[in-house]
PDB file of C-alpha atoms and ligand atoms in Angstrom:
ATOM      1  CA  MET A   1      -8.700 -39.618 -60.220  1.00 43.00           C
ATOM      2  CA  ARG A   2      -5.641 -37.299 -60.021  1.00 48.00           C
ATOM      3  CA  ARG A   3      -7.847 -34.686 -62.241  1.00 48.00           C
ATOM      4  CA  ARG A   4     -10.436 -34.967 -59.440  1.00 49.00           C
ATOM      5  CA  GLU A   5      -7.959 -33.900 -57.125  1.00 50.00           C
ATOM      6  CA  LEU A   6      -6.867 -30.848 -59.345  1.00 47.00           C
ATOM      7  CA  LEU A   7     -10.143 -29.427 -59.860  1.00 47.00           C
ATOM      8  CA  GLY A   8     -10.732 -29.543 -56.170  1.00 48.00           C
ATOM      9  CA  ALA A   9      -8.094 -27.666 -55.425  1.00 48.00           C
ATOM     10  CA  ALA A  10      -8.646 -25.185 -57.866  1.00 48.00           C
ATOM     11  CA  LEU A  11     -12.781 -24.875 -56.675  1.00 50.00           C
ATOM     12  CA  LEU A  12     -11.372 -24.454 -53.049  1.00 50.00           C
ATOM     13  CA  LEU A  13      -9.294 -21.059 -53.746  1.00 47.00           C
ATOM     14  CA  PRO A  14     -11.776 -18.553 -54.788  1.00 49.00           C
ATOM     15  CA  LEU A  15     -14.090 -19.540 -51.507  1.00 46.00           C
ATOM     16  CA  ASP A  16     -10.659 -19.416 -49.618  1.00 45.00           C
ATOM     17  CA  ALA A  17     -10.192 -15.594 -50.644  1.00 47.00           C
ATOM     18  CA  LEU A  18     -14.059 -14.612 -49.907  1.00 46.00           C
ATOM     19  CA  ALA A  19     -13.452 -15.929 -46.638  1.00 44.00           C
ATOM     20  CA  GLN A  20     -10.494 -13.706 -46.081  1.00 45.00           C
ATOM     21  CA  ALA A  21     -13.047 -10.822 -47.047  1.00 55.00           C
ATOM     22  CA  CYS A  22     -12.436  -9.416 -43.437  1.00 71.00           C
ATOM     23  CA  GLY A  23      -9.021  -9.190 -43.746  1.00 74.00           C
ATOM     24  CA  PRO A  24      -6.032 -10.730 -42.858  1.00 91.00           C
ATOM     25  CA  LEU A  25      -5.058 -12.085 -39.203  1.00 95.00           C
ATOM     26  CA  THR A  26      -4.349  -9.842 -36.454  1.00 97.00           C
ATOM     27  CA  PRO A  27      -0.553 -10.674 -36.376  1.00 97.00           C
ATOM     28  CA  ARG A  28       0.710 -12.515 -33.737  1.00 98.00           C
ATOM     29  CA  GLN A  29       3.943 -11.194 -31.671  1.00 98.00           C
ATOM     30  CA  THR A  30       6.229 -11.954 -28.884  1.00 98.00           C
ATOM     31  CA  GLU A  31       4.351 -11.844 -25.504  1.00 97.00           C
ATOM     32  CA  GLY A  32       7.931 -10.450 -23.891  1.00 96.00           C
ATOM     33  CA  PRO A  33       9.155 -11.472 -20.719  1.00 96.00           C
ATOM     34  CA  PHE A  34       6.237 -10.042 -18.445  1.00 97.00           C
ATOM     35  CA  PHE A  35       3.245 -11.785 -18.841  1.00 97.00           C
ATOM     36  CA  ARG A  36       1.606 -12.959 -15.886  1.00 97.00           C
ATOM     37  CA  THR A  37      -1.156 -15.807 -16.027  1.00 97.00           C
ATOM     38  CA  SER A  38      -4.009 -15.628 -13.578  1.00 97.00           C
ATOM     39  CA  THR A  39      -5.085 -12.159 -14.059  1.00 98.00           C
ATOM     40  CA  PRO A  40      -8.179 -10.667 -12.450  1.00 98.00           C
ATOM     41  CA  ARG A  41     -11.342 -10.536 -14.865  1.00 98.00           C
ATOM     42  CA  ARG A  42     -11.855  -7.067 -15.101  1.00 98.00           C
ATOM     43  CA  THR A  43     -12.496  -4.319 -17.626  1.00 98.00           C
ATOM     44  CA  SER A  44     -11.093  -1.231 -15.773  1.00 98.00           C
ATOM     45  CA  PHE A  45      -7.048  -1.252 -14.627  1.00 98.00           C
ATOM     46  CA  ILE A  46      -7.907   2.304 -13.413  1.00 97.00           C
ATOM     47  CA  GLU A  47      -7.253   2.870  -9.442  1.00 89.00           C
ATOM     48  CA  GLY A  48      -7.384   6.317  -8.179  1.00 86.00           C
ATOM     49  CA  ARG A  49      -6.885   9.306 -10.510  1.00 83.00           C
ATOM     50  CA  ALA A  50      -5.180   8.332 -13.674  1.00 82.00           C
ATOM     51  CA  SER A  51      -2.897  11.357 -15.111  1.00 82.00           C
ATOM     52  CA  SER A  52      -3.407  10.034 -18.488  1.00 93.00           C
ATOM     53  CA  PRO A  53      -6.663   8.072 -19.244  1.00 96.00           C
ATOM     54  CA  LEU A  54      -7.342   5.776 -22.158  1.00 98.00           C
ATOM     55  CA  VAL A  55     -10.348   3.654 -23.296  1.00 98.00           C
ATOM     56  CA  LEU A  56      -9.644   1.105 -26.120  1.00 98.00           C
ATOM     57  CA  GLU A  57     -12.522  -0.666 -27.241  1.00 98.00           C
ATOM     58  CA  GLY A  58     -12.802  -2.563 -30.375  1.00 97.00           C
ATOM     59  CA  ARG A  59     -14.388  -5.703 -31.210  1.00 97.00           C
ATOM     60  CA  VAL A  60     -12.764  -9.806 -32.135  1.00 97.00           C
ATOM     61  CA  LEU A  61     -13.939 -10.854 -35.220  1.00 97.00           C
ATOM     62  CA  SER A  62     -13.104 -14.072 -37.220  1.00 95.00           C
ATOM     63  CA  ARG A  63     -11.548 -14.731 -40.368  1.00 92.00           C
ATOM     64  CA  ASP A  64     -15.406 -14.034 -42.411  1.00 90.00           C
ATOM     65  CA  CYS A  65     -15.857 -10.544 -39.979  1.00 92.00           C
ATOM     66  CA  LYS A  66     -18.417 -12.291 -37.778  1.00 95.00           C
ATOM     67  CA  PRO A  67     -18.424 -11.023 -34.230  1.00 96.00           C
ATOM     68  CA  VAL A  68     -16.790 -13.876 -31.769  1.00 97.00           C
ATOM     69  CA  ALA A  69     -19.043 -13.589 -28.835  1.00 98.00           C
ATOM     70  CA  ASN A  70     -17.413 -14.899 -25.507  1.00 98.00           C
ATOM     71  CA  ALA A  71     -13.657 -14.594 -26.600  1.00 98.00           C
ATOM     72  CA  LEU A  72     -11.205 -13.948 -24.014  1.00 98.00           C
ATOM     73  CA  LEU A  73      -8.758 -11.032 -24.346  1.00 98.00           C
ATOM     74  CA  GLU A  74      -6.091 -10.641 -21.713  1.00 98.00           C
ATOM     75  CA  PHE A  75      -4.289  -7.244 -21.804  1.00 98.00           C
ATOM     76  CA  TRP A  76      -1.411  -6.012 -20.175  1.00 98.00           C
ATOM     77  CA  HIS A  77       1.018  -3.080 -20.247  1.00 98.00           C
ATOM     78  CA  ALA A  78       3.515  -0.722 -18.470  1.00 97.00           C
ATOM     79  CA  ASP A  79       2.271   2.144 -15.989  1.00 96.00           C
ATOM     80  CA  ASP A  80       2.932   5.679 -16.449  1.00 93.00           C
ATOM     81  CA  GLU A  81       6.900   5.322 -15.287  1.00 94.00           C
ATOM     82  CA  GLY A  82       7.466   2.510 -17.957  1.00 95.00           C
ATOM     83  CA  ALA A  83       7.722  -0.137 -15.374  1.00 96.00           C
ATOM     84  CA  TYR A  84       5.443  -3.302 -15.185  1.00 97.00           C
ATOM     85  CA  ASP A  85       4.082  -4.962 -11.886  1.00 97.00           C
ATOM     86  CA  ASN A  86       5.637  -8.204 -11.410  1.00 97.00           C
ATOM     87  CA  ARG A  87       4.520  -9.154  -8.012  1.00 97.00           C
ATOM     88  CA  GLY A  88       0.913  -7.608  -8.349  1.00 97.00           C
ATOM     89  CA  TYR A  89      -1.973  -7.105 -10.836  1.00 98.00           C
ATOM     90  CA  ARG A  90      -1.400  -3.861 -11.666  1.00 97.00           C
ATOM     91  CA  PHE A  91      -2.177  -3.101 -15.434  1.00 98.00           C
ATOM     92  CA  ARG A  92      -3.376  -6.368 -15.866  1.00 98.00           C
ATOM     93  CA  GLY A  93      -6.534  -8.109 -16.863  1.00 98.00           C
ATOM     94  CA  HIS A  94      -8.892 -10.556 -18.704  1.00 98.00           C
ATOM     95  CA  GLN A  95     -12.328 -10.252 -20.138  1.00 98.00           C
ATOM     96  CA  PHE A  96     -14.307 -11.602 -22.276  1.00 98.00           C
ATOM     97  CA  THR A  97     -16.264  -9.869 -25.579  1.00 98.00           C
ATOM     98  CA  ASP A  98     -20.229  -9.194 -25.315  1.00 98.00           C
ATOM     99  CA  ALA A  99     -22.595 -10.994 -27.665  1.00 98.00           C
ATOM    100  CA  GLU A 100     -21.506  -8.561 -30.473  1.00 97.00           C
ATOM    101  CA  GLY A 101     -18.074  -9.332 -29.698  1.00 97.00           C
ATOM    102  CA  ARG A 102     -17.190  -6.305 -28.246  1.00 98.00           C
ATOM    103  CA  TYR A 103     -14.836  -5.212 -25.475  1.00 98.00           C
ATOM    104  CA  ARG A 104     -13.862  -2.138 -23.881  1.00 98.00           C
ATOM    105  CA  LEU A 105     -10.606  -1.657 -21.315  1.00 98.00           C
ATOM    106  CA  GLU A 106     -10.671   1.817 -19.348  1.00 98.00           C
ATOM    107  CA  THR A 107      -6.866   2.227 -18.860  1.00 98.00           C
ATOM    108  CA  ILE A 108      -3.952   4.380 -19.116  1.00 97.00           C
ATOM    109  CA  VAL A 109      -1.471   5.476 -21.574  1.00 97.00           C
ATOM    110  CA  PRO A 110       1.229   3.849 -20.704  1.00 97.00           C
ATOM    111  CA  ALA A 111       4.860   5.009 -20.778  1.00 95.00           C
ATOM    112  CA  GLU A 112       7.738   4.062 -23.197  1.00 93.00           C
ATOM    113  CA  TYR A 113      10.736   2.114 -21.731  1.00 89.00           C
ATOM    114  CA  PRO A 114      14.131   1.934 -22.200  1.00 88.00           C
ATOM    115  CA  GLY A 115      14.239   0.400 -25.609  1.00 93.00           C
ATOM    116  CA  ARG A 116      10.803   0.024 -26.859  1.00 96.00           C
ATOM    117  CA  THR A 117       8.322   2.353 -28.207  1.00 97.00           C
ATOM    118  CA  ARG A 118       4.785   2.302 -26.364  1.00 97.00           C
ATOM    119  CA  HIS A 119       2.726  -0.944 -26.401  1.00 98.00           C
ATOM    120  CA  ILE A 120      -0.279  -2.604 -24.938  1.00 98.00           C
ATOM    121  CA  HIS A 121       0.297  -6.511 -24.852  1.00 98.00           C
ATOM    122  CA  ALA A 122      -2.835  -8.409 -25.747  1.00 98.00           C
ATOM    123  CA  LYS A 123      -3.728 -12.083 -26.115  1.00 98.00           C
ATOM    124  CA  ALA A 124      -7.159 -12.569 -28.176  1.00 98.00           C
ATOM    125  CA  GLN A 125      -8.997 -15.982 -28.244  1.00 98.00           C
ATOM    126  CA  ALA A 126     -12.095 -17.712 -29.726  1.00 98.00           C
ATOM    127  CA  PRO A 127     -14.125 -20.339 -27.788  1.00 98.00           C
ATOM    128  CA  GLY A 128     -12.240 -23.091 -28.082  1.00 96.00           C
ATOM    129  CA  GLY A 129      -9.750 -21.065 -30.630  1.00 96.00           C
ATOM    130  CA  ARG A 130      -5.836 -20.869 -30.859  1.00 96.00           C
ATOM    131  CA  VAL A 131      -4.383 -17.934 -28.622  1.00 98.00           C
ATOM    132  CA  LEU A 132      -3.155 -14.693 -30.249  1.00 98.00           C
ATOM    133  CA  THR A 133      -0.765 -13.118 -28.731  1.00 98.00           C
ATOM    134  CA  THR A 134      -0.180  -9.481 -30.058  1.00 98.00           C
ATOM    135  CA  GLN A 135       0.811  -5.740 -29.350  1.00 98.00           C
ATOM    136  CA  LEU A 136      -0.908  -2.803 -30.145  1.00 98.00           C
ATOM    137  CA  TYR A 137       0.951   0.411 -31.016  1.00 98.00           C
ATOM    138  CA  PHE A 138       0.264   4.217 -30.648  1.00 98.00           C
ATOM    139  CA  PRO A 139      -0.333   6.127 -34.238  1.00 97.00           C
ATOM    140  CA  ASP A 140       2.122   9.055 -34.652  1.00 91.00           C
ATOM    141  CA  ASP A 141       4.483   7.913 -32.139  1.00 96.00           C
ATOM    142  CA  PRO A 142       7.947   9.364 -32.996  1.00 95.00           C
ATOM    143  CA  ALA A 143       9.540   6.093 -31.341  1.00 97.00           C
ATOM    144  CA  ASN A 144       7.947   3.435 -33.642  1.00 97.00           C
ATOM    145  CA  ALA A 145      10.311   3.923 -36.334  1.00 96.00           C
ATOM    146  CA  ARG A 146      13.044   3.027 -34.346  1.00 95.00           C
ATOM    147  CA  ASP A 147      11.330  -0.368 -32.587  1.00 97.00           C
ATOM    148  CA  PHE A 148      11.991  -3.616 -33.821  1.00 96.00           C
ATOM    149  CA  LEU A 149       8.679  -4.984 -33.311  1.00 97.00           C
ATOM    150  CA  TYR A 150       6.764  -2.313 -34.338  1.00 98.00           C
ATOM    151  CA  ARG A 151       4.292  -3.099 -37.555  1.00 97.00           C
ATOM    152  CA  ARG A 152       1.705  -0.303 -38.357  1.00 96.00           C
ATOM    153  CA  GLU A 153      -1.237  -3.252 -39.157  1.00 96.00           C
ATOM    154  CA  LEU A 154      -0.974  -3.422 -35.170  1.00 98.00           C
ATOM    155  CA  GLU A 155      -1.115   0.755 -34.370  1.00 98.00           C
ATOM    156  CA  MET A 156      -4.673   1.236 -32.843  1.00 98.00           C
ATOM    157  CA  LYS A 157      -7.248   3.829 -34.180  1.00 97.00           C
ATOM    158  CA  MET A 158      -7.476   7.012 -32.265  1.00 97.00           C
ATOM    159  CA  PRO A 159     -10.015   9.408 -32.723  1.00 95.00           C
ATOM    160  CA  LYS A 160      -8.829  11.612 -29.872  1.00 95.00           C
ATOM    161  CA  ARG A 161      -5.532  11.086 -27.872  1.00 91.00           C
ATOM    162  CA  ASN A 162      -7.426   9.350 -25.072  1.00 95.00           C
ATOM    163  CA  ALA A 163      -9.401   6.765 -27.330  1.00 97.00           C
ATOM    164  CA  GLY A 164      -8.298   3.915 -29.198  1.00 98.00           C
ATOM    165  CA  ILE A 165     -10.174   1.922 -30.999  1.00 98.00           C
ATOM    166  CA  PHE A 166      -8.511  -1.669 -32.248  1.00 98.00           C
ATOM    167  CA  ASP A 167     -10.293  -4.873 -34.007  1.00 97.00           C
ATOM    168  CA  PHE A 168      -8.905  -8.538 -33.174  1.00 97.00           C
ATOM    169  CA  VAL A 169      -9.156 -10.928 -36.305  1.00 97.00           C
ATOM    170  CA  VAL A 170      -8.687 -14.288 -35.018  1.00 97.00           C
ATOM    171  CA  ASP A 171      -9.256 -18.175 -36.054  1.00 93.00           C
ATOM    172  CA  ALA A 172     -12.565 -18.653 -34.656  1.00 87.00           C
TER     173      ALA A 172
HETATM  174 FE1  FE2 B 201       6.369  -4.768 -22.991  1.00 66.62          FE
END
């Protein structure tokens, strides 16, 4: 009996390895002190003229690379002076991925605030799945090197200065 159990475990290993072919789960990071619930549902945080616009887009994927439709995404970040809106909902909002697991957020490049490099907070959750809380970073930002939370795996790809791409990999 014991031998059969061991064989079973050995057979599971390669399958698990295949399932991770998409890459590891997106690393989790602290939500920080400024998260707020009950945000508006919207795909744009732009109100009026944006001095430094940013379009962030990408997909939510399962560990085996399948797009996750109707995944909940929550974004929040500092304004262009490095301040969070802790009374209202400026630069805060949630949205859901489309049938191909895609999302798109129109916003601005947040400013740094004391002690941190530039970053965007995010939560991603497949329907019925566990909430993944993390933070996204800007590549080649000199402040990344001295930030205590920065991780290279959480950098957006930025083909242009005002375009960020990031795919979340979640437990679906
Ligand atoms: Fe923050």
